[in-house]
Short mmCIF file of C-alpha atoms (C1' of nucleotides) in Angstrom, two decimals:
data_model
loop_
_atom_site.label_atom_id
_atom_site.label_comp_id
_atom_site.label_asym_id
_atom_site.label_seq_id
_atom_site.Cartn_x
_atom_site.Cartn_y
_atom_site.Cartn_z
CA MET A 1 -0.45 -0.39 0.33
CA LYS A 2 1.12 3.14 -1.30
CA THR A 3 1.20 5.38 1.98
CA HIS A 4 2.12 9.04 -0.30
CA ASN A 5 3.54 9.93 -3.25
CA CYS A 6 6.12 13.01 -3.27
CA LYS A 7 6.22 13.46 -7.06
CA ASP A 8 3.12 14.89 -7.06
CA CYS A 9 2.58 16.25 -3.19
CA PRO A 10 0.68 19.43 -3.32
CA PHE A 11 2.30 20.92 -0.71
CA LYS A 12 5.91 20.56 -1.59
CA SER A 13 8.51 22.77 0.32
CA PRO A 14 9.99 25.72 -2.12
CA ALA A 15 13.33 23.32 -1.55
CA ALA A 16 11.80 20.04 -2.86
CA ARG A 17 10.62 22.05 -5.92
CA ASN A 18 13.83 21.77 -6.99
CA LEU A 19 14.71 18.21 -6.41
CA THR A 20 14.58 15.75 -10.06
CA ILE A 21 11.76 13.08 -10.78
CA GLU A 22 14.38 10.76 -9.66
CA GLU A 23 15.27 12.51 -6.14
CA LEU A 24 11.67 12.78 -5.64
CA GLU A 25 11.30 8.96 -6.29
CA VAL A 26 14.06 8.43 -3.35
CA LEU A 27 12.35 10.84 -1.29
CA GLU A 28 9.34 9.12 -1.47
CA GLN A 29 11.16 5.67 -0.43
CA HIS A 30 12.80 7.16 2.24
CA SER A 31 10.31 9.66 3.81
CA ALA A 32 6.99 8.39 5.93
CA LEU A 33 3.83 10.42 5.81
CA VAL A 34 2.42 10.54 9.36
CA ASN A 35 -1.18 12.65 10.46
CA PHE A 36 -1.22 14.42 14.36
CA LYS A 37 -4.37 15.03 15.91
CA LYS A 38 -4.84 18.53 18.06
CA GLY A 39 -2.94 17.62 20.91
CA GLU A 40 -0.16 14.92 20.13
CA VAL A 41 3.60 15.28 19.86
CA ILE A 42 4.92 15.46 16.64
CA PHE A 43 8.52 14.79 18.16
CA LYS A 44 10.23 15.24 21.44
CA GLU A 45 12.90 17.12 23.36
CA GLU A 46 15.76 15.05 24.32
CA ALA A 47 14.44 11.81 22.32
CA LEU A 48 16.87 10.83 19.51
CA SER A 49 16.43 12.95 16.44
CA LEU A 50 16.78 10.05 13.51
CA ASN A 51 14.44 12.23 10.66
CA VAL A 52 13.99 15.65 9.61
CA ALA A 53 10.17 16.38 9.93
CA TYR A 54 8.71 18.53 7.33
CA LEU A 55 5.17 20.02 8.26
CA ARG A 56 2.95 19.17 5.12
CA THR A 57 0.16 20.60 7.09
CA GLY A 58 -1.39 22.10 9.63
CA ILE A 59 -0.11 24.49 12.59
CA VAL A 60 2.32 23.34 15.60
CA LYS A 61 3.71 24.63 18.28
CA VAL A 62 7.85 24.52 19.21
CA HIS A 63 8.69 24.44 22.52
CA LYS A 64 11.23 23.62 24.97
CA LYS A 65 12.03 22.67 28.67
CA GLY A 66 12.70 26.03 31.08
CA PRO A 67 14.11 26.66 34.43
CA THR A 68 10.10 27.20 35.42
CA GLY A 69 8.27 25.37 32.82
CA GLU A 70 7.53 25.16 29.40
CA LYS A 71 8.76 28.14 27.14
CA ILE A 72 6.90 28.07 23.71
CA LEU A 73 9.61 29.17 21.37
CA ARG A 74 7.33 29.85 17.86
CA ILE A 75 4.07 29.24 16.40
CA MET A 76 4.29 27.52 13.15
CA LYS A 77 2.69 26.76 10.42
CA ALA A 78 2.94 25.03 7.05
CA PRO A 79 4.66 24.23 4.86
CA THR A 80 8.07 24.33 6.85
CA TYR A 81 10.48 22.48 7.93
CA LEU A 82 10.16 22.21 11.56
CA GLY A 83 13.20 19.79 12.67
CA ILE A 84 16.10 21.02 10.45
CA PRO A 85 18.23 22.44 13.45
CA THR A 86 17.67 19.41 15.84
CA SER A 87 18.22 17.59 12.89
CA MET A 88 21.59 19.09 11.75
CA GLY A 89 23.32 20.99 14.72
CA ASP A 90 22.81 18.11 17.37
CA LYS A 91 21.93 13.95 18.01
CA ILE A 92 19.36 14.35 20.30
CA ASN A 93 16.21 17.17 20.09
CA GLN A 94 16.71 20.32 21.91
CA PHE A 95 13.12 21.03 21.70
CA SER A 96 9.76 19.31 20.95
CA ALA A 97 7.16 20.08 19.05
CA THR A 98 3.04 19.78 19.36
CA ALA A 99 -0.18 19.80 16.48
CA LEU A 100 -2.05 22.45 17.92
CA VAL A 101 -4.75 21.63 14.88
CA ASP A 102 -4.86 18.13 13.43
CA THR A 103 -1.56 18.10 11.26
CA SER A 104 0.47 15.77 8.78
CA VAL A 105 3.63 15.50 8.76
CA CYS A 106 6.51 14.08 6.65
CA PHE A 107 9.57 12.49 7.75
CA ILE A 108 12.26 12.03 5.78
CA ASP A 109 15.40 10.24 6.38
CA THR A 110 18.46 12.64 7.75
CA VAL A 111 21.09 10.90 5.47
CA LEU A 112 18.91 11.37 2.51
CA PHE A 113 18.34 14.82 3.52
CA ARG A 114 22.16 15.55 3.72
CA ASN A 115 22.57 14.40 0.62
CA PHE A 116 19.90 16.31 -0.76
CA ILE A 117 21.55 19.59 0.22
CA PHE A 118 25.37 17.70 -1.13
CA GLN A 119 23.92 17.16 -4.16
CA ASN A 120 21.66 19.73 -5.00
CA GLY A 121 22.37 23.21 -4.65
CA LYS A 122 19.14 24.86 -5.31
CA PHE A 123 17.49 22.84 -2.74
CA ALA A 124 20.40 23.57 -0.38
CA TYR A 125 19.58 27.02 -1.01
CA GLU A 126 16.34 27.32 -0.15
CA ILE A 127 16.95 25.69 3.09
CA ILE A 128 19.00 28.60 3.87
CA VAL A 129 16.71 30.84 2.89
CA GLU A 130 13.97 28.99 4.76
CA LEU A 131 16.95 29.01 7.75
CA CYS A 132 17.93 32.45 7.38
CA ARG A 133 14.51 34.14 7.74
CA ASN A 134 13.47 31.82 10.77
CA GLU A 135 16.20 33.35 12.57
CA LEU A 136 15.18 37.28 11.68
CA ASN A 137 11.83 36.51 13.06
CA ASP A 138 13.49 35.19 16.29
CA TYR A 139 15.55 37.94 16.77
CA GLU A 140 12.74 40.18 15.78
CA ARG A 141 10.82 38.80 18.85
CA PHE A 142 13.50 38.35 21.20
CA THR A 143 14.11 41.30 21.49
CA SER A 144 10.48 42.37 21.68
CA GLN A 145 10.08 40.28 24.19
CA SER A 146 13.09 41.72 26.50
CA GLN A 147 12.33 45.04 25.77
CA LYS A 148 8.44 45.23 25.79
CA GLN A 149 5.95 44.81 28.55
CA VAL A 150 2.76 42.23 28.53
CA HIS A 151 0.21 44.76 26.69
CA GLY A 152 2.87 45.10 24.21
CA ILE A 153 3.81 41.40 24.33
CA VAL A 154 0.42 40.12 24.11
CA ALA A 155 -0.64 42.78 21.42
CA GLU A 156 2.10 42.03 19.63
CA THR A 157 1.52 38.18 19.85
CA LEU A 158 -2.15 38.67 18.22
CA LEU A 159 -1.23 40.47 15.80
CA CYS A 160 1.36 38.06 14.76
CA MET A 161 -1.13 35.17 15.04
CA SER A 162 -3.62 37.14 12.98
CA GLU A 163 -1.28 37.59 9.98
CA LYS A 164 1.27 35.62 10.04
CA ILE A 165 -0.40 32.33 11.37
CA PHE A 166 -4.33 33.11 10.16
CA GLU A 167 -4.44 35.60 7.70
CA SER A 168 -7.70 36.78 9.01
CA SER A 169 -9.08 38.94 11.46
CA GLN A 170 -11.05 36.55 13.37
CA PHE A 171 -9.65 33.51 14.17
CA ASN A 172 -9.75 30.00 16.51
CA PHE A 173 -7.44 30.38 18.99
CA PRO A 174 -5.66 27.07 19.24
CA LEU A 175 -3.83 27.85 22.39
CA THR A 176 -4.96 28.18 25.97
CA ARG A 177 -4.40 31.07 27.85
CA SER A 178 -2.03 29.63 29.70
CA GLU A 179 0.81 28.46 26.55
CA LEU A 180 0.06 32.37 25.56
CA GLY A 181 1.55 33.49 28.61
CA ASP A 182 4.51 30.61 27.97
CA LEU A 183 4.97 32.10 24.33
CA ALA A 184 4.57 36.00 24.99
CA GLY A 185 6.97 35.04 27.79
CA THR A 186 4.39 36.15 30.69
CA SER A 187 2.04 34.79 33.26
CA ARG A 188 -1.34 32.89 32.44
CA GLU A 189 -3.25 35.90 34.58
CA SER A 190 -1.41 38.83 32.50
CA VAL A 191 -2.50 37.37 29.45
CA SER A 192 -6.24 37.20 31.24
CA ARG A 193 -6.06 40.77 32.11
CA VAL A 194 -4.22 42.35 29.05
CA LEU A 195 -7.50 40.52 26.88
CA THR A 196 -10.21 41.77 28.98
CA GLU A 197 -8.41 45.25 28.96
CA LEU A 198 -8.30 45.27 25.31
CA SER A 199 -11.75 43.92 25.75
CA THR A 200 -12.95 46.54 27.20
CA GLU A 201 -11.83 49.26 24.67
CA LYS A 202 -13.13 47.51 21.85
CA ILE A 203 -9.97 46.47 20.35
CA ILE A 204 -10.46 42.71 20.35
CA GLN A 205 -13.63 40.79 21.09
CA PHE A 206 -13.47 37.24 22.51
CA ASN A 207 -15.30 34.64 24.32
CA THR A 208 -12.89 32.05 25.77
CA LYS A 209 -11.40 30.76 22.09
CA GLU A 210 -13.02 32.86 19.51
CA ILE A 211 -10.83 36.02 18.99
CA SER A 212 -11.36 38.91 16.67
CA ILE A 213 -9.09 41.67 16.02
CA LEU A 214 -11.98 45.02 15.87
CA ASP A 215 -9.01 47.85 15.75
CA LYS A 216 -5.60 46.87 13.95
CA GLU A 217 -4.61 50.01 14.17
CA ARG A 218 -4.23 50.75 17.91
CA LEU A 219 -3.94 46.98 18.30
CA ARG A 220 -0.59 48.02 16.61
CA GLN A 221 0.27 50.80 18.61
CA ILE A 222 0.36 49.28 21.39
CA SER A 223 2.77 46.34 20.20
CA GLU A 224 4.92 49.06 18.80
CA LYS A 225 4.76 51.66 22.00
CA GLY A 226 5.66 48.18 24.29
CA MET B 1 49.05 45.35 -4.27
CA LYS B 2 47.92 42.46 -2.77
CA THR B 3 44.92 42.73 0.16
CA HIS B 4 44.36 39.67 0.53
CA ASN B 5 44.78 35.65 -0.24
CA CYS B 6 41.91 33.29 0.24
CA LYS B 7 44.06 29.78 -0.78
CA ASP B 8 46.55 30.33 2.05
CA CYS B 9 44.13 32.03 4.52
CA PRO B 10 44.33 30.76 8.00
CA PHE B 11 41.23 31.01 9.23
CA LYS B 12 39.31 29.52 6.48
CA SER B 13 35.56 28.72 7.67
CA PRO B 14 34.58 25.31 7.68
CA ALA B 15 32.22 25.76 4.95
CA ALA B 16 35.46 27.33 2.74
CA ARG B 17 37.42 24.60 3.29
CA ASN B 18 35.42 22.59 0.78
CA LEU B 19 36.17 25.11 -2.10
CA THR B 20 38.09 24.29 -4.73
CA ILE B 21 41.75 26.03 -5.94
CA GLU B 22 39.30 27.67 -8.58
CA GLU B 23 36.38 28.83 -6.19
CA LEU B 24 38.71 30.24 -4.18
CA GLU B 25 40.35 31.99 -6.79
CA VAL B 26 37.00 33.62 -7.51
CA LEU B 27 36.29 34.41 -3.45
CA GLU B 28 39.60 36.41 -3.76
CA GLN B 29 38.27 38.62 -6.59
CA HIS B 30 35.20 38.84 -5.27
CA SER B 31 36.20 39.85 -1.45
CA ALA B 32 37.23 42.26 0.73
CA LEU B 33 39.55 42.03 3.58
CA VAL B 34 39.03 44.50 6.34
CA ASN B 35 39.87 45.54 9.90
CA PHE B 36 37.79 47.11 12.66
CA LYS B 37 39.09 48.92 15.18
CA LYS B 38 37.46 48.31 18.96
CA GLY B 39 33.75 50.23 18.73
CA GLU B 40 33.49 50.03 14.85
CA VAL B 41 30.47 49.13 13.31
CA ILE B 42 30.89 46.35 10.88
CA PHE B 43 27.56 46.87 8.81
CA LYS B 44 24.23 48.91 10.50
CA GLU B 45 20.99 47.45 10.73
CA GLU B 46 18.72 49.27 7.75
CA ALA B 47 21.07 49.77 5.53
CA LEU B 48 21.36 47.46 2.45
CA SER B 49 23.24 44.46 2.42
CA LEU B 50 25.82 43.92 -0.12
CA ASN B 51 27.89 41.67 1.37
CA VAL B 52 27.96 38.35 3.63
CA ALA B 53 30.51 39.34 6.81
CA TYR B 54 33.05 36.36 7.63
CA LEU B 55 34.19 37.34 10.79
CA ARG B 56 37.98 36.44 10.33
CA THR B 57 39.18 37.32 13.92
CA GLY B 58 38.24 39.12 17.03
CA ILE B 59 34.49 39.44 18.68
CA VAL B 60 31.53 41.17 17.45
CA LYS B 61 28.32 41.84 19.14
CA VAL B 62 25.40 41.56 17.09
CA HIS B 63 22.91 44.30 18.29
CA LYS B 64 19.59 45.26 16.84
CA LYS B 65 17.26 48.32 18.07
CA GLY B 66 14.37 47.59 20.32
CA PRO B 67 11.22 49.58 21.32
CA THR B 68 12.94 50.86 24.49
CA GLY B 69 16.92 51.03 23.35
CA GLU B 70 19.72 48.47 22.07
CA LYS B 71 18.95 44.44 22.44
CA ILE B 72 22.04 42.34 21.67
CA LEU B 73 21.34 39.45 19.86
CA ARG B 74 24.76 37.15 20.86
CA ILE B 75 28.20 37.76 20.99
CA MET B 76 29.91 36.22 18.05
CA LYS B 77 33.80 34.41 17.86
CA ALA B 78 36.20 34.18 14.73
CA PRO B 79 36.21 32.22 12.89
CA THR B 80 32.60 32.95 11.96
CA TYR B 81 29.61 34.19 9.18
CA LEU B 82 28.41 37.20 10.57
CA GLY B 83 25.50 38.41 7.92
CA ILE B 84 23.84 35.26 6.67
CA PRO B 85 20.37 35.94 7.47
CA THR B 86 20.72 39.32 6.92
CA SER B 87 22.04 38.20 3.61
CA MET B 88 20.08 35.91 2.65
CA GLY B 89 16.70 36.58 4.53
CA ASP B 90 16.08 40.14 3.25
CA LYS B 91 17.33 43.38 1.16
CA ILE B 92 17.94 45.51 4.29
CA ASN B 93 20.29 44.41 7.08
CA GLN B 94 17.54 43.36 10.08
CA PHE B 95 20.70 43.91 12.87
CA SER B 96 24.49 45.49 13.33
CA ALA B 97 27.20 44.07 14.08
CA THR B 98 29.64 45.94 16.37
CA ALA B 99 33.39 44.92 16.99
CA LEU B 100 33.99 44.94 20.40
CA VAL B 101 38.21 43.95 19.96
CA ASP B 102 40.14 44.64 16.85
CA THR B 103 39.02 42.38 14.39
CA SER B 104 39.38 41.20 10.68
CA VAL B 105 36.52 40.79 8.41
CA CYS B 106 36.20 39.43 4.68
CA PHE B 107 32.85 40.85 3.15
CA ILE B 108 32.63 38.53 0.25
CA ASP B 109 29.88 38.91 -2.40
CA THR B 110 26.80 38.19 -1.72
CA VAL B 111 26.17 36.88 -6.11
CA LEU B 112 29.10 34.56 -5.41
CA PHE B 113 28.31 33.49 -2.41
CA ARG B 114 25.13 32.20 -3.35
CA ASN B 115 26.53 31.02 -6.42
CA PHE B 116 29.10 28.47 -4.00
CA ILE B 117 25.94 27.50 -2.29
CA PHE B 118 24.46 26.33 -5.77
CA GLN B 119 27.73 24.54 -7.00
CA ASN B 120 29.31 23.39 -3.79
CA GLY B 121 27.10 21.04 -1.53
CA LYS B 122 29.91 20.79 0.99
CA PHE B 123 30.37 24.28 1.37
CA ALA B 124 26.22 24.79 1.50
CA TYR B 125 26.14 22.16 3.99
CA GLU B 126 28.60 23.78 6.48
CA ILE B 127 26.97 26.65 6.13
CA ILE B 128 23.85 25.13 7.01
CA VAL B 129 25.39 23.29 10.00
CA GLU B 130 26.51 26.83 11.00
CA LEU B 131 23.15 28.58 10.83
CA CYS B 132 21.44 25.51 12.92
CA ARG B 133 24.15 25.12 15.78
CA ASN B 134 23.16 29.55 16.10
CA GLU B 135 19.56 28.47 16.23
CA LEU B 136 19.95 26.36 18.76
CA ASN B 137 21.85 28.18 21.12
CA ASP B 138 19.52 31.01 19.98
CA TYR B 139 16.38 29.30 21.88
CA GLU B 140 18.37 27.90 24.69
CA ARG B 141 19.38 31.62 25.82
CA PHE B 142 15.78 32.71 24.62
CA THR B 143 14.44 30.19 27.29
CA SER B 144 16.03 30.92 29.52
CA GLN B 145 15.87 34.80 29.43
CA SER B 146 12.04 34.65 29.81
CA GLN B 147 12.06 32.27 32.72
CA LYS B 148 15.13 33.27 34.84
CA GLN B 149 15.81 35.49 36.99
CA VAL B 150 18.91 38.35 37.25
CA HIS B 151 21.08 36.13 39.28
CA GLY B 152 20.35 33.30 37.02
CA ILE B 153 20.77 35.19 33.60
CA VAL B 154 24.14 36.75 34.94
CA ALA B 155 25.35 33.79 35.83
CA GLU B 156 24.59 32.59 32.86
CA THR B 157 25.96 35.19 30.56
CA LEU B 158 29.61 35.39 32.75
CA LEU B 159 29.97 31.03 32.21
CA CYS B 160 28.46 31.51 28.69
CA MET B 161 31.34 34.36 28.71
CA SER B 162 34.04 32.57 30.02
CA GLU B 163 33.80 28.96 27.94
CA LYS B 164 32.58 29.55 24.32
CA ILE B 165 34.55 33.29 23.79
CA PHE B 166 37.22 33.27 26.06
CA GLU B 167 37.75 30.07 27.03
CA SER B 168 39.27 30.53 30.35
CA SER B 169 37.77 31.63 33.74
CA GLN B 170 39.52 34.62 33.65
CA PHE B 171 38.64 37.17 30.93
CA ASN B 172 39.25 41.12 29.62
CA PHE B 173 35.33 41.91 29.53
CA PRO B 174 34.31 43.86 26.50
CA LEU B 175 31.15 44.56 27.24
CA THR B 176 30.22 47.62 29.59
CA ARG B 177 27.47 47.34 32.40
CA SER B 178 24.91 48.98 30.27
CA GLU B 179 25.68 46.50 27.28
CA LEU B 180 25.98 43.68 29.60
CA GLY B 181 22.30 44.53 30.71
CA ASP B 182 21.40 44.90 27.01
CA LEU B 183 22.31 41.29 26.48
CA ALA B 184 21.20 39.42 29.46
CA GLY B 185 18.22 41.67 29.09
CA THR B 186 17.77 43.54 32.40
CA SER B 187 19.64 46.94 33.22
CA ARG B 188 22.91 48.21 34.07
CA GLU B 189 21.84 48.85 37.61
CA SER B 190 21.01 45.43 38.15
CA VAL B 191 23.83 43.94 36.24
CA SER B 192 26.29 45.95 39.08
CA ARG B 193 24.42 44.72 42.30
CA VAL B 194 24.59 40.95 40.88
CA LEU B 195 28.08 41.25 40.11
CA THR B 196 28.84 43.00 43.51
CA GLU B 197 26.66 40.17 45.25
CA LEU B 198 28.58 37.29 43.28
CA SER B 199 31.94 39.26 44.55
CA THR B 200 30.97 39.31 48.01
CA GLU B 201 29.84 35.56 48.13
CA LYS B 202 33.67 35.08 46.43
CA ILE B 203 31.61 33.35 43.83
CA ILE B 204 33.39 36.04 41.12
CA GLN B 205 35.81 38.57 41.40
CA PHE B 206 36.14 41.55 39.71
CA ASN B 207 38.02 45.22 38.97
CA THR B 208 35.65 46.91 36.44
CA LYS B 209 37.17 44.91 33.23
CA GLU B 210 38.71 42.32 34.51
CA ILE B 211 36.68 39.00 35.68
CA SER B 212 37.84 35.98 36.64
CA ILE B 213 35.56 33.29 38.15
CA LEU B 214 36.54 31.55 41.23
CA ASP B 215 33.85 29.24 41.97
CA LYS B 216 32.30 27.64 38.98
CA GLU B 217 30.12 25.17 40.03
CA ARG B 218 27.87 27.60 42.20
CA LEU B 219 28.36 30.02 39.75
CA ARG B 220 26.63 27.15 37.43
CA GLN B 221 24.07 26.38 40.51
CA ILE B 222 22.82 29.98 40.48
CA SER B 223 22.49 30.46 36.70
CA GLU B 224 20.31 27.07 36.60
CA LYS B 225 18.29 27.13 39.19
CA GLY B 226 17.01 30.59 37.93
"C1'" DG C 1 -28.02 15.22 38.13
"C1'" DA C 2 -24.24 15.15 40.94
"C1'" DG C 3 -19.47 14.74 40.91
"C1'" DT C 4 -14.42 15.75 38.85
"C1'" DC C 5 -11.33 18.37 36.19
"C1'" DG C 6 -9.28 21.61 33.05
"C1'" DG C 7 -9.43 25.80 31.53
"C1'" DT C 8 -10.51 31.02 32.86
"C1'" DG C 9 -11.42 35.87 34.86
"C1'" DT C 10 -10.47 38.80 38.61
"C1'" DG C 11 -8.98 41.06 43.11
"C1'" DA C 12 -5.43 41.21 46.46
"C1'" DT C 13 -1.29 40.63 47.91
"C1'" DT C 14 4.00 40.30 47.49
"C1'" DT C 15 7.85 41.02 44.95
"C1'" DA C 16 11.53 41.08 41.77
"C1'" DT C 17 13.07 44.56 39.16
"C1'" DA C 18 13.59 48.95 37.17
"C1'" DT C 19 13.94 53.51 38.17
"C1'" DC C 20 15.52 57.45 40.07
"C1'" DA C 21 19.40 59.85 42.25
"C1'" DC C 22 23.86 60.73 42.99
"C1'" DA C 23 28.81 60.04 44.48
"C1'" DA C 24 32.66 58.30 43.07
"C1'" DA C 25 36.14 55.95 40.26
"C1'" DG C 26 37.68 55.99 35.33
"C1'" DT C 27 39.14 57.67 30.48
"C1'" DA C 28 40.28 60.81 26.89
"C1'" DG C 29 41.57 65.52 25.58
"C1'" DC C 30 44.40 69.48 25.56
"C1'" DG D 1 47.85 68.45 35.22
"C1'" DC D 2 43.03 70.05 35.00
"C1'" DT D 3 38.47 69.87 32.68
"C1'" DA D 4 35.17 67.09 30.71
"C1'" DC D 5 32.97 62.89 29.89
"C1'" DT D 6 32.02 58.43 30.12
"C1'" DT D 7 31.04 54.63 33.55
"C1'" DT D 8 30.32 52.51 37.86
"C1'" DG D 9 28.44 51.10 42.61
"C1'" DT D 10 24.71 51.74 45.51
"C1'" DG D 11 20.77 53.74 48.53
"C1'" DA D 12 16.08 54.75 48.35
"C1'" DT D 13 11.44 54.98 45.74
"C1'" DA D 14 7.98 53.16 42.56
"C1'" DT D 15 6.33 49.58 39.43
"C1'" DA D 16 4.68 46.14 36.56
"C1'" DA D 17 3.96 42.16 36.96
"C1'" DA D 18 4.14 37.56 39.64
"C1'" DT D 19 1.98 34.89 42.43
"C1'" DC D 20 -2.10 33.56 45.91
"C1'" DA D 21 -7.09 32.45 45.99
"C1'" DC D 22 -11.00 31.73 44.85
"C1'" DA D 23 -15.19 31.81 42.20
"C1'" DC D 24 -17.07 30.28 37.90
"C1'" DC D 25 -17.28 27.61 33.62
"C1'" DG D 26 -17.93 24.34 30.19
"C1'" DA D 27 -16.75 19.25 29.36
"C1'" DC D 28 -16.76 14.30 30.87
"C1'" DT D 29 -17.83 10.41 33.17
"C1'" DC D 30 -20.31 7.29 36.11
#
DNA sequence: GAGTCGGTGTGATTTATATCACAAAGTAGC
DNA sequence: GCTACTTTGTGATATAAATCACACCGACTC
């Protein structure tokens, strides 16, 4: 039984679009397509990293144990590679990935992935571009989080979710308040308070999971002034 | 007058060691070696990114404007590439790099750098490995900084400087207290206080610029428990 | 329907850290 | 050497946000 077909995959990564037919055939033989339900762990920190994970569809949180609890490093949306740093930089996973919605992931043999880098420059180039973009994003958020205060960070996080992840001003928020705190670097209670405050000021509207942004401009102002 | 010689450069990057003689000759023609004195800016945020910067010798700070001031993203030591994300991920620099000691940098034409990635898989692979290692480091520090409190972060930063940058328990610290604050995500005054506290507990010893770690184990404990 | 449980809102309190303020010590220029 | 400027240490104060505490609300189970 054929589980997947890489050649005609409608969710090919920009990198994989540069692979030849032959390379795609090899990829097909050395990769596995796995579906995850909301809440399931895709790969786990401290486990041996055997594959590169490619997020084909869905949304995941990338997270890591910290001194006082879980830190959510980033929310990622398909299509994207998830575990390149953890596969190329170290033998064991330095972070975990967990599905926030139903998700499909391709696990690609690390040796094969490495061979593609060696033999296909365009493939390698796209991987590098993706890594670089991620790094720039991280720097941006890192800077914000260490200088802004809660209002600013929560506003920024909401904007980011709206623009980058859901591409809509209204969305079903896949994180609990506590997780949003872990992402924004603050506490569950503080998030809650900021959210109600934004709501009373008619900047957002929400009922538990459903959030809609009413006044994007003011939200951006709050995000920018910190 | 020949400014530099890539073929026999004793500071070749792991990536550049995979270049052929011919490629090194091209590199030599399309790169420039520039020396910087302590405090000089190597490249600046918001300027057009024209080259990939390779830190051949020296130590630099990579920093970025934040809502309330400068954020130091990381301290980097030669040999390392400095501006890959800023050259590959975007047309304009998303961060600055400033020399902390006298430093030499090779500026490599971005187009040529890209061609090397396309045509030399081993070169590309080493670049990817470097990017991945950096990302893992960033995640680690990011997690620490958002969960530890000042004692922990300052301790961690000192340990990191000692182990990764100077490889010695005694070193001439190239940052001001204020910069150390920008790096650790805290204020100048808090850094000062933690430092004197660590000093009265005989964990470190310092006089303004010269710092020595006396009790590495206790410093690590403080760093780990937050 | 009663009971458990994870998630949530929100007030009261505590606490870590920023900020303010100023003196002292370095450092650079002339 | 003296002057001006930056950097540093440290006490007093202010404040943002964590923590604690409790009530509430679904969603499940039995």
